mmCIF file with all atom_site columns, C-alpha atoms in Angstrom:
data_model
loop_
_atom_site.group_PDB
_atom_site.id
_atom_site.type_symbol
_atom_site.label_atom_id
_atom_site.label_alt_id
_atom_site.label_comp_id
_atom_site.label_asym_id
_atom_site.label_entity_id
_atom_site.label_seq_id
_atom_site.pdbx_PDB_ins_code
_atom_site.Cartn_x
_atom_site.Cartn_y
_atom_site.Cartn_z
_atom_site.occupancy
_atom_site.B_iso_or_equiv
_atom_site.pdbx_formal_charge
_atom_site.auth_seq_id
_atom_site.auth_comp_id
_atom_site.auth_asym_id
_atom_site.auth_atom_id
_atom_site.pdbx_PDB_model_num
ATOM 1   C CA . UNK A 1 1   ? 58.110  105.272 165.398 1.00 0.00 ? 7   UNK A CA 1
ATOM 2   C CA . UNK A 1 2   ? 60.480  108.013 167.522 1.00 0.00 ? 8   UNK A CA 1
ATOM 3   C CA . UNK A 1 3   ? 63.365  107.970 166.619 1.00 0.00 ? 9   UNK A CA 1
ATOM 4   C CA . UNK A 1 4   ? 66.349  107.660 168.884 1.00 0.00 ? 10  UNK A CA 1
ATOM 5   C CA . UNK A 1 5   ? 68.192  109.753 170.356 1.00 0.00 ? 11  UNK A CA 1
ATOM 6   C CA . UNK A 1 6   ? 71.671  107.803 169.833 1.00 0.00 ? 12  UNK A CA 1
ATOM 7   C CA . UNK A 1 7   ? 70.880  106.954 166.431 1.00 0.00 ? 13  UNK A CA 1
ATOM 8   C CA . UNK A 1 8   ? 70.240  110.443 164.362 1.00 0.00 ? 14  UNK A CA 1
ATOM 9   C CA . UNK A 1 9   ? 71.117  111.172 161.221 1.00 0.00 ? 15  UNK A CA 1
ATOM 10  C CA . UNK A 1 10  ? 72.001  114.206 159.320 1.00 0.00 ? 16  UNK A CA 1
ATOM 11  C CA . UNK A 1 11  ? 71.912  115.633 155.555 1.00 0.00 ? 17  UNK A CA 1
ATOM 12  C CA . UNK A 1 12  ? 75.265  117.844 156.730 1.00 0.00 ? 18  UNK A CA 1
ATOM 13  C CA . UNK A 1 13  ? 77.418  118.868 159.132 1.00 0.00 ? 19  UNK A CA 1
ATOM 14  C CA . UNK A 1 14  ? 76.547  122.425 158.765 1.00 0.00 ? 20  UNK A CA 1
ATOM 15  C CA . UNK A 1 15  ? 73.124  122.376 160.488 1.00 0.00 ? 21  UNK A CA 1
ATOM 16  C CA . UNK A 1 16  ? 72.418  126.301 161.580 1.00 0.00 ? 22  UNK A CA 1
ATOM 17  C CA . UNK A 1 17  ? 72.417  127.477 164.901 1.00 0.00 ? 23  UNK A CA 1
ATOM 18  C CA . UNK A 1 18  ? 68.646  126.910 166.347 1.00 0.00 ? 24  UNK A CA 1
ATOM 19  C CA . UNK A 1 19  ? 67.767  123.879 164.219 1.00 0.00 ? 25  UNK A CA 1
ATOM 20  C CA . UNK A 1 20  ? 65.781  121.455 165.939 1.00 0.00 ? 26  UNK A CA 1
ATOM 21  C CA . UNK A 1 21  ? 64.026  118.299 165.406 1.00 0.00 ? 27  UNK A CA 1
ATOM 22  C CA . UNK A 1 22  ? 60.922  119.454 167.060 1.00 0.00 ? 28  UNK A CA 1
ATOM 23  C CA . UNK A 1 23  ? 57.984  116.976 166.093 1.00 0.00 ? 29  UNK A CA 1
ATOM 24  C CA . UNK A 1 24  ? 59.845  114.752 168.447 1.00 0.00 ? 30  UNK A CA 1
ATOM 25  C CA . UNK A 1 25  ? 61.332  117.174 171.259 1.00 0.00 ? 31  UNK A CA 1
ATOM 26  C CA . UNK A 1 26  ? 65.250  116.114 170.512 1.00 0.00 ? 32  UNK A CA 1
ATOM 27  C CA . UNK A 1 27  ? 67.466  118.914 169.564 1.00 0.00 ? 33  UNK A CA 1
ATOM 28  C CA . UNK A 1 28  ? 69.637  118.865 166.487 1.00 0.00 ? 34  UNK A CA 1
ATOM 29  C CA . UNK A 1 29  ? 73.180  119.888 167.777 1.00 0.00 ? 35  UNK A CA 1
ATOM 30  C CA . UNK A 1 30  ? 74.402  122.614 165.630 1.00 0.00 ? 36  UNK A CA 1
ATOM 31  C CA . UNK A 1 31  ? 77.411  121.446 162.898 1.00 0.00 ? 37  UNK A CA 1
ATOM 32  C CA . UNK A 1 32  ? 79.956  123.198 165.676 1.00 0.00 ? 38  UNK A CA 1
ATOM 33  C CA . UNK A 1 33  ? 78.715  120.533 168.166 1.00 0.00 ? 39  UNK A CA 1
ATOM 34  C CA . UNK A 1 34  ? 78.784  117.602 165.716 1.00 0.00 ? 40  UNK A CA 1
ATOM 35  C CA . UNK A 1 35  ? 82.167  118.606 164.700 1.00 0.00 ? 41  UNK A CA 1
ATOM 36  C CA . UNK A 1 36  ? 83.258  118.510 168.163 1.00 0.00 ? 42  UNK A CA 1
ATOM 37  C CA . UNK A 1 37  ? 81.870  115.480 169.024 1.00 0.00 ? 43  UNK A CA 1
ATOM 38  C CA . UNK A 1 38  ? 83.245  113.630 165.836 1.00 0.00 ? 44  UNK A CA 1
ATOM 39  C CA . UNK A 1 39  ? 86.762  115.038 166.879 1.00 0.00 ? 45  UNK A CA 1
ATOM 40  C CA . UNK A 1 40  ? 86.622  113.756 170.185 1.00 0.00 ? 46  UNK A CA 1
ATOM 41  C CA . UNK A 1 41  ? 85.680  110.250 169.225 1.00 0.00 ? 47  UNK A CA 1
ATOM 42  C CA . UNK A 1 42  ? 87.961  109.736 166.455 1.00 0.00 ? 48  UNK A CA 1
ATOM 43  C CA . UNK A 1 43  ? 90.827  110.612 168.886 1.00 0.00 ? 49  UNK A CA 1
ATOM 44  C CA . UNK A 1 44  ? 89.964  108.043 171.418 1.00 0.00 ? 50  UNK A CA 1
ATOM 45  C CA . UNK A 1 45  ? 89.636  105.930 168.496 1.00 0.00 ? 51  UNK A CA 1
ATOM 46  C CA . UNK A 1 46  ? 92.973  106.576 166.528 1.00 0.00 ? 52  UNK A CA 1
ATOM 47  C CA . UNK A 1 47  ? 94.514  105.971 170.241 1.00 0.00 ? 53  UNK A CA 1
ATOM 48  C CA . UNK A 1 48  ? 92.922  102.564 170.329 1.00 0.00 ? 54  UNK A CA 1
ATOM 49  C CA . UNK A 1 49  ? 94.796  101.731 166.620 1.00 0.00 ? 55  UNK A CA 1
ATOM 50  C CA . UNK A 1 50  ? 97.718  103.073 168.110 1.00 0.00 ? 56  UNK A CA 1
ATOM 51  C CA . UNK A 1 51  ? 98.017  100.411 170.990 1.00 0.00 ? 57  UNK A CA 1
ATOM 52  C CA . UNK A 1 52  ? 98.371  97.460  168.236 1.00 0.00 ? 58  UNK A CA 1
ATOM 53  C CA . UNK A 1 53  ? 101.799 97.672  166.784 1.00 0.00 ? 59  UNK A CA 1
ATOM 54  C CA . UNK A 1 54  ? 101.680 98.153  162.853 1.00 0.00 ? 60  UNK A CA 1
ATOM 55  C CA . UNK A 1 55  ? 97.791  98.890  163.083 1.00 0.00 ? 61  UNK A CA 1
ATOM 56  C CA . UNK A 1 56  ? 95.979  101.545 160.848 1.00 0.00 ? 62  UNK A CA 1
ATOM 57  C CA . UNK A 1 57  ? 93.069  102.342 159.559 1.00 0.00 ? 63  UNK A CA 1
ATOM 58  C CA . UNK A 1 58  ? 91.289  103.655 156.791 1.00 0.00 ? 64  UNK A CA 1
ATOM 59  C CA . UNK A 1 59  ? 89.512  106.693 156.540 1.00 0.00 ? 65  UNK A CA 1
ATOM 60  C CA . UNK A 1 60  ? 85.819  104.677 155.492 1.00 0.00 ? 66  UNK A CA 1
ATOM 61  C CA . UNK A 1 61  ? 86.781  102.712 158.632 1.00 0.00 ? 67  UNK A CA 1
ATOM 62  C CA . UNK A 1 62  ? 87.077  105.652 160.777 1.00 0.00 ? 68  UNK A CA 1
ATOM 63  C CA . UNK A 1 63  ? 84.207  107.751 159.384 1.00 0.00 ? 69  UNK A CA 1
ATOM 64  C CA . UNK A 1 64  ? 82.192  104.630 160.311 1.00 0.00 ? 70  UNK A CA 1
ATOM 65  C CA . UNK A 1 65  ? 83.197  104.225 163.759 1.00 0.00 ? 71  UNK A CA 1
ATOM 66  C CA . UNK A 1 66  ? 82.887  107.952 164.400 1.00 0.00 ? 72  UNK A CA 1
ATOM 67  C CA . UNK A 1 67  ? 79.141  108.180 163.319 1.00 0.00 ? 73  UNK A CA 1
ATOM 68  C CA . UNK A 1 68  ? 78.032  104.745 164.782 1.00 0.00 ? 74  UNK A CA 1
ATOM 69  C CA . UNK A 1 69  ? 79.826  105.571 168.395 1.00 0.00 ? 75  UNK A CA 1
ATOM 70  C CA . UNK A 1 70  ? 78.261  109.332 168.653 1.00 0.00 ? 76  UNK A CA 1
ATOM 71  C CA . UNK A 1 71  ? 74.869  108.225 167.365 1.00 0.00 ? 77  UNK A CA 1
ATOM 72  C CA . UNK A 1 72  ? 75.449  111.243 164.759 1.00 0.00 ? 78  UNK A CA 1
ATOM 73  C CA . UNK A 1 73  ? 75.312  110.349 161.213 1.00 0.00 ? 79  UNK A CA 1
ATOM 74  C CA . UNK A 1 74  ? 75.935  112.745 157.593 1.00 0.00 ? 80  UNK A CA 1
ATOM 75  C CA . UNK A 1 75  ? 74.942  111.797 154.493 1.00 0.00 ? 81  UNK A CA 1
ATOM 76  C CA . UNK A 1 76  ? 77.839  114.244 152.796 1.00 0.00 ? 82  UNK A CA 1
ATOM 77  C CA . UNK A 1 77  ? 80.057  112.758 151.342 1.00 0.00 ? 83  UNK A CA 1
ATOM 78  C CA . UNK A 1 78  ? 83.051  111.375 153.381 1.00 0.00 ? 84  UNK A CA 1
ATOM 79  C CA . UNK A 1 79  ? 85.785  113.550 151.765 1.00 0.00 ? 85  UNK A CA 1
ATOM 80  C CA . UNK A 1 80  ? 83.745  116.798 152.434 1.00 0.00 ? 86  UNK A CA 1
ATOM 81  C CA . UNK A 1 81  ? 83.811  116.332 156.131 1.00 0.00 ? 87  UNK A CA 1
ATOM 82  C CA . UNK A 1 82  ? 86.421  114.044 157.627 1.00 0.00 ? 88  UNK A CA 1
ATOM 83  C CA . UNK A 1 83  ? 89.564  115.979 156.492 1.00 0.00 ? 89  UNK A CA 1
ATOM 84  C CA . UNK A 1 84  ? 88.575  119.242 159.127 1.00 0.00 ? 90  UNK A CA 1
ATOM 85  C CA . UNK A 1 85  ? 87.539  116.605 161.786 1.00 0.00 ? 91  UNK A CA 1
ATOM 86  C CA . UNK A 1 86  ? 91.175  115.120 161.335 1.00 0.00 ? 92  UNK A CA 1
ATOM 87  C CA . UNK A 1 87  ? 92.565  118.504 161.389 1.00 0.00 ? 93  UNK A CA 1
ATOM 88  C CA . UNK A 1 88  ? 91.108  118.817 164.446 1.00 0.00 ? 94  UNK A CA 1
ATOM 89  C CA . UNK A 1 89  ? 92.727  116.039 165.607 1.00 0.00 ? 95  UNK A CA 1
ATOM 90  C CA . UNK A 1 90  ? 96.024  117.063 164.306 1.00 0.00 ? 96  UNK A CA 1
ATOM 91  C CA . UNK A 1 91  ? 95.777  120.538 166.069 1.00 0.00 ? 97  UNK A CA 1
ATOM 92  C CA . UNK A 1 92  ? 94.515  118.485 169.274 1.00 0.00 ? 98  UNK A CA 1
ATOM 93  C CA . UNK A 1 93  ? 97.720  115.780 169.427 1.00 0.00 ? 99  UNK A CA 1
ATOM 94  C CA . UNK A 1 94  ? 99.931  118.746 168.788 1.00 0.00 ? 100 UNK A CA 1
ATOM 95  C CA . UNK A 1 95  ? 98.744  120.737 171.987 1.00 0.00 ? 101 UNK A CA 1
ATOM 96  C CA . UNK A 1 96  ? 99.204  117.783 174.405 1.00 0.00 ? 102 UNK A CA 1
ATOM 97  C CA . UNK A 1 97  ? 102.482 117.157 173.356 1.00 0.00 ? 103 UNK A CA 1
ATOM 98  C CA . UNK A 1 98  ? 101.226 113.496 171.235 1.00 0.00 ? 104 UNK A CA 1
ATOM 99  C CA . UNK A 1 99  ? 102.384 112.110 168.141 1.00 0.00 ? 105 UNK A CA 1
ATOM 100 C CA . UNK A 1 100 ? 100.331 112.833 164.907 1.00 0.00 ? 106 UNK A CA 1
ATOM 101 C CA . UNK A 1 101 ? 97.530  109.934 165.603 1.00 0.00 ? 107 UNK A CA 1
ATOM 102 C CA . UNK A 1 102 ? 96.415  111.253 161.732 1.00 0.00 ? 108 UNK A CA 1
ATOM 103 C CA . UNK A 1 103 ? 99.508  109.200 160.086 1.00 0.00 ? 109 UNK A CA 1
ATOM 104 C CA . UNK A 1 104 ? 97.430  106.325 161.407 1.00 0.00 ? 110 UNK A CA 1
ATOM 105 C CA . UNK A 1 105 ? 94.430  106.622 158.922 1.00 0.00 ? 111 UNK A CA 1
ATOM 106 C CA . UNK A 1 106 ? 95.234  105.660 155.174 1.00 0.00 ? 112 UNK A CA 1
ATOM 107 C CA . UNK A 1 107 ? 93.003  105.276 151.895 1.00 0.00 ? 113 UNK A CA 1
ATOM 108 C CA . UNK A 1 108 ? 91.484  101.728 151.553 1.00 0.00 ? 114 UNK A CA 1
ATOM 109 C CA . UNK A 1 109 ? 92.655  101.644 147.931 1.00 0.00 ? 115 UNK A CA 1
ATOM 110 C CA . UNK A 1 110 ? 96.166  102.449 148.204 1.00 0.00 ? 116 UNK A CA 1
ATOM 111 C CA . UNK A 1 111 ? 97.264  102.183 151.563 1.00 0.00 ? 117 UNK A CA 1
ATOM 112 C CA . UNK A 1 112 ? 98.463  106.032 151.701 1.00 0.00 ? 118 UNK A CA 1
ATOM 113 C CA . UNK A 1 113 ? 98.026  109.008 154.105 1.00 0.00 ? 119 UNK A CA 1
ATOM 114 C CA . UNK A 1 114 ? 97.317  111.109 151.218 1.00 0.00 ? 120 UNK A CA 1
ATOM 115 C CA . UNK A 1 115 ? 97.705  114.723 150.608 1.00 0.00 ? 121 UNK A CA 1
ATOM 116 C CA . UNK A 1 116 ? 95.881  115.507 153.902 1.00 0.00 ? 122 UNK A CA 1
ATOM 117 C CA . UNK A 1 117 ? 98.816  114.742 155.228 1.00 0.00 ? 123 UNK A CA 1
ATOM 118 C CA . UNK A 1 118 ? 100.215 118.115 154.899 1.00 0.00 ? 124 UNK A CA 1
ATOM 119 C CA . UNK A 1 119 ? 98.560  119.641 157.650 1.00 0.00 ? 125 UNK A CA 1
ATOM 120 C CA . UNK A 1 120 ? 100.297 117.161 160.382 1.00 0.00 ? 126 UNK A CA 1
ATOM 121 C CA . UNK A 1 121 ? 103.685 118.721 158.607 1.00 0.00 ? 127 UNK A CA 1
ATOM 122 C CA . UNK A 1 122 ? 102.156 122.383 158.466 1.00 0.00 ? 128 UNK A CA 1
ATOM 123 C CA . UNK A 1 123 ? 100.899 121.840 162.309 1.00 0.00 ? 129 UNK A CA 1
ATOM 124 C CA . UNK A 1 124 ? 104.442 120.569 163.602 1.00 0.00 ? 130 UNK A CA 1
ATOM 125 C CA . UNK A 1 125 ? 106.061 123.866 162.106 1.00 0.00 ? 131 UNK A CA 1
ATOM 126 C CA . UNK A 1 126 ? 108.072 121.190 159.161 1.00 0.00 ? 132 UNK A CA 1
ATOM 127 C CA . UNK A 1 127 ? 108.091 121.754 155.703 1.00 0.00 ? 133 UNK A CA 1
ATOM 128 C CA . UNK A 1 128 ? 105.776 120.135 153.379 1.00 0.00 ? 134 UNK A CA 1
ATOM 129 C CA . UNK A 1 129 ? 107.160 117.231 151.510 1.00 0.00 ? 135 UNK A CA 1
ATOM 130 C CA . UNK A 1 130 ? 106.472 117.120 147.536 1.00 0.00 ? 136 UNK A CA 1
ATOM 131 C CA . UNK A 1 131 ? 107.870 113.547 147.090 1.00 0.00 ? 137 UNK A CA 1
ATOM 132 C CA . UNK A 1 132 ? 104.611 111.557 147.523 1.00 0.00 ? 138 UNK A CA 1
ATOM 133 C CA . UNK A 1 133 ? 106.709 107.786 148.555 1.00 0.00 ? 139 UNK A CA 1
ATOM 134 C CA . UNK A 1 134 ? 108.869 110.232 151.008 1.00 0.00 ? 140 UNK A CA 1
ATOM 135 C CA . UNK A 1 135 ? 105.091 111.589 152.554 1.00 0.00 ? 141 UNK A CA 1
ATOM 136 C CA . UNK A 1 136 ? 104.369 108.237 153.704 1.00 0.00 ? 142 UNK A CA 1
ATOM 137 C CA . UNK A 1 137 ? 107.820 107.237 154.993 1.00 0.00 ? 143 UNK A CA 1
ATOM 138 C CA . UNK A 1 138 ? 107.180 110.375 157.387 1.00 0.00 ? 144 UNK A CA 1
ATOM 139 C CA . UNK A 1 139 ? 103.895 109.331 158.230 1.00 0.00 ? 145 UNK A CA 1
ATOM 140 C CA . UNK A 1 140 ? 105.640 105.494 158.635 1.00 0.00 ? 146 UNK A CA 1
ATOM 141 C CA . UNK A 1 141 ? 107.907 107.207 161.246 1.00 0.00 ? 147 UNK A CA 1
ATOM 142 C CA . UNK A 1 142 ? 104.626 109.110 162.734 1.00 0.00 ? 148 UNK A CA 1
ATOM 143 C CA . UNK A 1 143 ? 103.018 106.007 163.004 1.00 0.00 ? 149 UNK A CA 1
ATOM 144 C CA . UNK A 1 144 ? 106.064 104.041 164.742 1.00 0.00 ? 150 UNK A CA 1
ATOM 145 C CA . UNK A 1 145 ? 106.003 107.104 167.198 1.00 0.00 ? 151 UNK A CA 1
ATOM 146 C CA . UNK A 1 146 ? 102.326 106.635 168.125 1.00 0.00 ? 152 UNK A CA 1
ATOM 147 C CA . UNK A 1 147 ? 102.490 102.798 169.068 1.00 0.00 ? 153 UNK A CA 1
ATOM 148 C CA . UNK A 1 148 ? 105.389 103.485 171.123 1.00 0.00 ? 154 UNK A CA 1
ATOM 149 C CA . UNK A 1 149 ? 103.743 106.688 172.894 1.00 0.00 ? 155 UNK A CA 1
ATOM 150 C CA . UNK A 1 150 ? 100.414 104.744 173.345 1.00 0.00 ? 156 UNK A CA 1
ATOM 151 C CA . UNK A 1 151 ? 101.594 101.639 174.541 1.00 0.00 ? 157 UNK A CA 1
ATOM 152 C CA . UNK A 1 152 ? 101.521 99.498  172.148 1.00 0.00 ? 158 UNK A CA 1
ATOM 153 C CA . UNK A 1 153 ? 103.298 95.710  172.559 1.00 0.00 ? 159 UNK A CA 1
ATOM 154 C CA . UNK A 1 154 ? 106.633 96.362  170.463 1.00 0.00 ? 160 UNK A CA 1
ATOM 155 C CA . UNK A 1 155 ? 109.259 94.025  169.718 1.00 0.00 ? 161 UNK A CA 1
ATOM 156 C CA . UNK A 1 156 ? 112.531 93.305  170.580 1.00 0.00 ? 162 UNK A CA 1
ATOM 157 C CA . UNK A 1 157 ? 114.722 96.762  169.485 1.00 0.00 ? 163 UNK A CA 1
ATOM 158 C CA . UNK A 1 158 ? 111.988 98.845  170.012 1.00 0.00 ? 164 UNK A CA 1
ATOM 159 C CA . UNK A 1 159 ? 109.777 98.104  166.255 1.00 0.00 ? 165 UNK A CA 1
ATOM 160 C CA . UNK A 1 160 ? 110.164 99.310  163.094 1.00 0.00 ? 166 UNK A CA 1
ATOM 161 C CA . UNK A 1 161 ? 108.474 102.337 160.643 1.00 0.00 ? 167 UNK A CA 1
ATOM 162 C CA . UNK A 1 162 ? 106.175 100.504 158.204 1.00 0.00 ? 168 UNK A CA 1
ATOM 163 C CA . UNK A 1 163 ? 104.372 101.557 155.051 1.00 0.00 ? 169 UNK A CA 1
ATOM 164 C CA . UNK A 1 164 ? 101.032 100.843 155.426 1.00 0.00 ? 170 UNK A CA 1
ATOM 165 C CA . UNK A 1 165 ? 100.457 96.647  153.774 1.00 0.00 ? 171 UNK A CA 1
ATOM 166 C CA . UNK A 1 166 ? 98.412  97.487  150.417 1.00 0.00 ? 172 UNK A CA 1
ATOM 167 C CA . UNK A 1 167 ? 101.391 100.156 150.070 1.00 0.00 ? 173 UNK A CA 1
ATOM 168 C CA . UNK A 1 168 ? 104.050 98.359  150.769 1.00 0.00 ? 174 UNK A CA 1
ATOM 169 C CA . UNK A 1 169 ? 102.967 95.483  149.007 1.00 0.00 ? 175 UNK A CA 1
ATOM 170 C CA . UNK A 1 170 ? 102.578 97.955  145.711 1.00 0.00 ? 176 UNK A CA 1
ATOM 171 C CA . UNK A 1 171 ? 106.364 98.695  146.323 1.00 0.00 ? 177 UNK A CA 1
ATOM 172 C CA . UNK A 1 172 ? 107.604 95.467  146.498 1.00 0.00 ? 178 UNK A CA 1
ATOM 173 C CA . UNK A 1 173 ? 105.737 94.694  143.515 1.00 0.00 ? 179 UNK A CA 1
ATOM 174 C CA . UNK A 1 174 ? 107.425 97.939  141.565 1.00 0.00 ? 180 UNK A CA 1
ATOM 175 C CA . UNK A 1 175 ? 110.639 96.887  142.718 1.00 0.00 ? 181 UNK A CA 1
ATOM 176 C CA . UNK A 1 176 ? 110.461 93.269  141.894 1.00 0.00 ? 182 UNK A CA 1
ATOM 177 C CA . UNK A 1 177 ? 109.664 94.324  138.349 1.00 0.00 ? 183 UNK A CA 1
ATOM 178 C CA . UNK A 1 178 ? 112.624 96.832  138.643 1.00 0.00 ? 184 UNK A CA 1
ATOM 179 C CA . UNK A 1 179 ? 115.278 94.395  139.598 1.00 0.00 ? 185 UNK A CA 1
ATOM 180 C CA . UNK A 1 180 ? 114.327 91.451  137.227 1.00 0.00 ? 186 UNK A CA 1
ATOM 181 C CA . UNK A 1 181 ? 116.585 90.996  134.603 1.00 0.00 ? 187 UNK A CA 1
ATOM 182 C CA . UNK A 1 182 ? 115.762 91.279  131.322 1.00 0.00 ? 188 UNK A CA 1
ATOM 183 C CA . UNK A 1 183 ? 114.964 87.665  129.182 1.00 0.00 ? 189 UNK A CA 1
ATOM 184 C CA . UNK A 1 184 ? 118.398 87.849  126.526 1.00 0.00 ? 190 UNK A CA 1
ATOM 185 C CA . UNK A 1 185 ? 117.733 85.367  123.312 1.00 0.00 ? 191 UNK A CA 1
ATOM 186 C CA . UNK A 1 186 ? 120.697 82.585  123.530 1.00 0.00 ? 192 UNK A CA 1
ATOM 187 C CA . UNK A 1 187 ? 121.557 83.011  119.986 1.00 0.00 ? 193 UNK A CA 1
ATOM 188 C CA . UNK A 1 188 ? 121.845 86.653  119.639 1.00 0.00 ? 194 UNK A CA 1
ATOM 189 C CA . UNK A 1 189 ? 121.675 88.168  122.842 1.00 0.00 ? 195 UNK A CA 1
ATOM 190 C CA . UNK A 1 190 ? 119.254 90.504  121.927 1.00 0.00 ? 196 UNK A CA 1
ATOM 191 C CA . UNK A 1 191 ? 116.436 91.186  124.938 1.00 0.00 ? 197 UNK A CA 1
ATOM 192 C CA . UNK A 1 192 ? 113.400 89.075  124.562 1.00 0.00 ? 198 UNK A CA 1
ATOM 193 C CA . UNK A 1 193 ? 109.881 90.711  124.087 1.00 0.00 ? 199 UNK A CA 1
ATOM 194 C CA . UNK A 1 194 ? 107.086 90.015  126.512 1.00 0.00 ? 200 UNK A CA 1
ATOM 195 C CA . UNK A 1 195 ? 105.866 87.165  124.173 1.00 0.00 ? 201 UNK A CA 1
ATOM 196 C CA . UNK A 1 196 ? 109.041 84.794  124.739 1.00 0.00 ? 202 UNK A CA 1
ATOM 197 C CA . UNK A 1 197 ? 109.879 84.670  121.393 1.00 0.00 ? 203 UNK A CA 1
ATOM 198 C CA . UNK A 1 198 ? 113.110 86.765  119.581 1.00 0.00 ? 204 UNK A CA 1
ATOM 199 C CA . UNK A 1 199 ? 111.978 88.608  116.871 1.00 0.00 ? 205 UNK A CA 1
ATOM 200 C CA . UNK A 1 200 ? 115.502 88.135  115.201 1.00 0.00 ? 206 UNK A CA 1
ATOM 201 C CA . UNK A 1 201 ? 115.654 84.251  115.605 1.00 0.00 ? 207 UNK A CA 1
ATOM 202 C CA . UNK A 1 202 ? 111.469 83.990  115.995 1.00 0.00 ? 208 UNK A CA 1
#
């Protein structure tokens, strides 16, 4: 069965100059033209997150939508290829005067923009931040800037910066175990293990 044009896949995104699939007349685009192509769709793409208010994505999400929208898939592995296309991205927003749509993508484990984010800082002529929890409060910001650039319903006041919800929720549960007291025994005040039971007064 030929194989369709919209639907090709690839074993990387640095196929050489020339290459062709020729037993079925469709030329390969080079890994310049996928790149360019994957760039361009994953910035209409982050602009469509950025119309929801508090929407992101993750990067598995976004690799996804990329390859199925352009027809061109990779079989590399997703951390070997997306991080240049969302550089390009970065360099991109930066030229036409939008916010960094890259805050908007975050790891599906953790909720964070990760240490890619350095380029967004490196791009807008800032200083890179070390702090990993003060990272994402800048990308938070970034992110509040892109729903109200794109258009995004916001509410009353104008909205918010938000940690992504599997990161904030992480937080929250850090600082709830931060701020509960410790368990005292009634009979000699001395803090209770994890078990319940003093080991002075058992």
């Amino acid at each position: 069965m030929q194989e369709s044009a919209n639907d090709r896949e690839y074993d990387g995104v640095g196929m050489k100059q020339g290459d062709s699939e020729s037993a079925v007349g469709i030329d390969k685009p080079t890994g310049q033209e996928a790149r360019e192509a994957w760039s361009s769709e994953a910035y209409v793409i982050l602009v469509g997150v950025a119309q929801t208010y508090h929407a992101v994505i993750t990067y598995k999400e976004l690799a996804e939508e990329i390859q199925s929208r352009t027809g061109m898939r990779t079989k590399t592995l997703l951390h070997n290829w997306i991080g240049p296309i969302l550089g390009r991205v970065v360099r991109e927003a930066h030229r036409r005067g939008d916010p960094p749509l890259t805050a908007l993508v975050v790891h599906t484990d953790d909720g964070k923009v990760g240490s890619g984010y350095k380029e967004v800082l490196a791009v807008a002529g800032e200083p890179p931040v070390d702090d990993e929890l003060e990272r994402e409060h800048h990308a938070a910001d970034a992110r509040l800037a892109c729903y109200r650039h794109f258009g995004a319903t916001m509410p009353p006041g104008g909205g918010v910066p938000a940690l992504a919800p599997r990161l904030q929720a992480a937080v929250e549960r850090r600082r709830e175990r931060t701020e509960k007291p410790a368990r005292v025994c009634e009979r000699c005040f001395v803090q209770v293990p994890s078990t319940g039971i003093c080991d002075s007064c058992g």
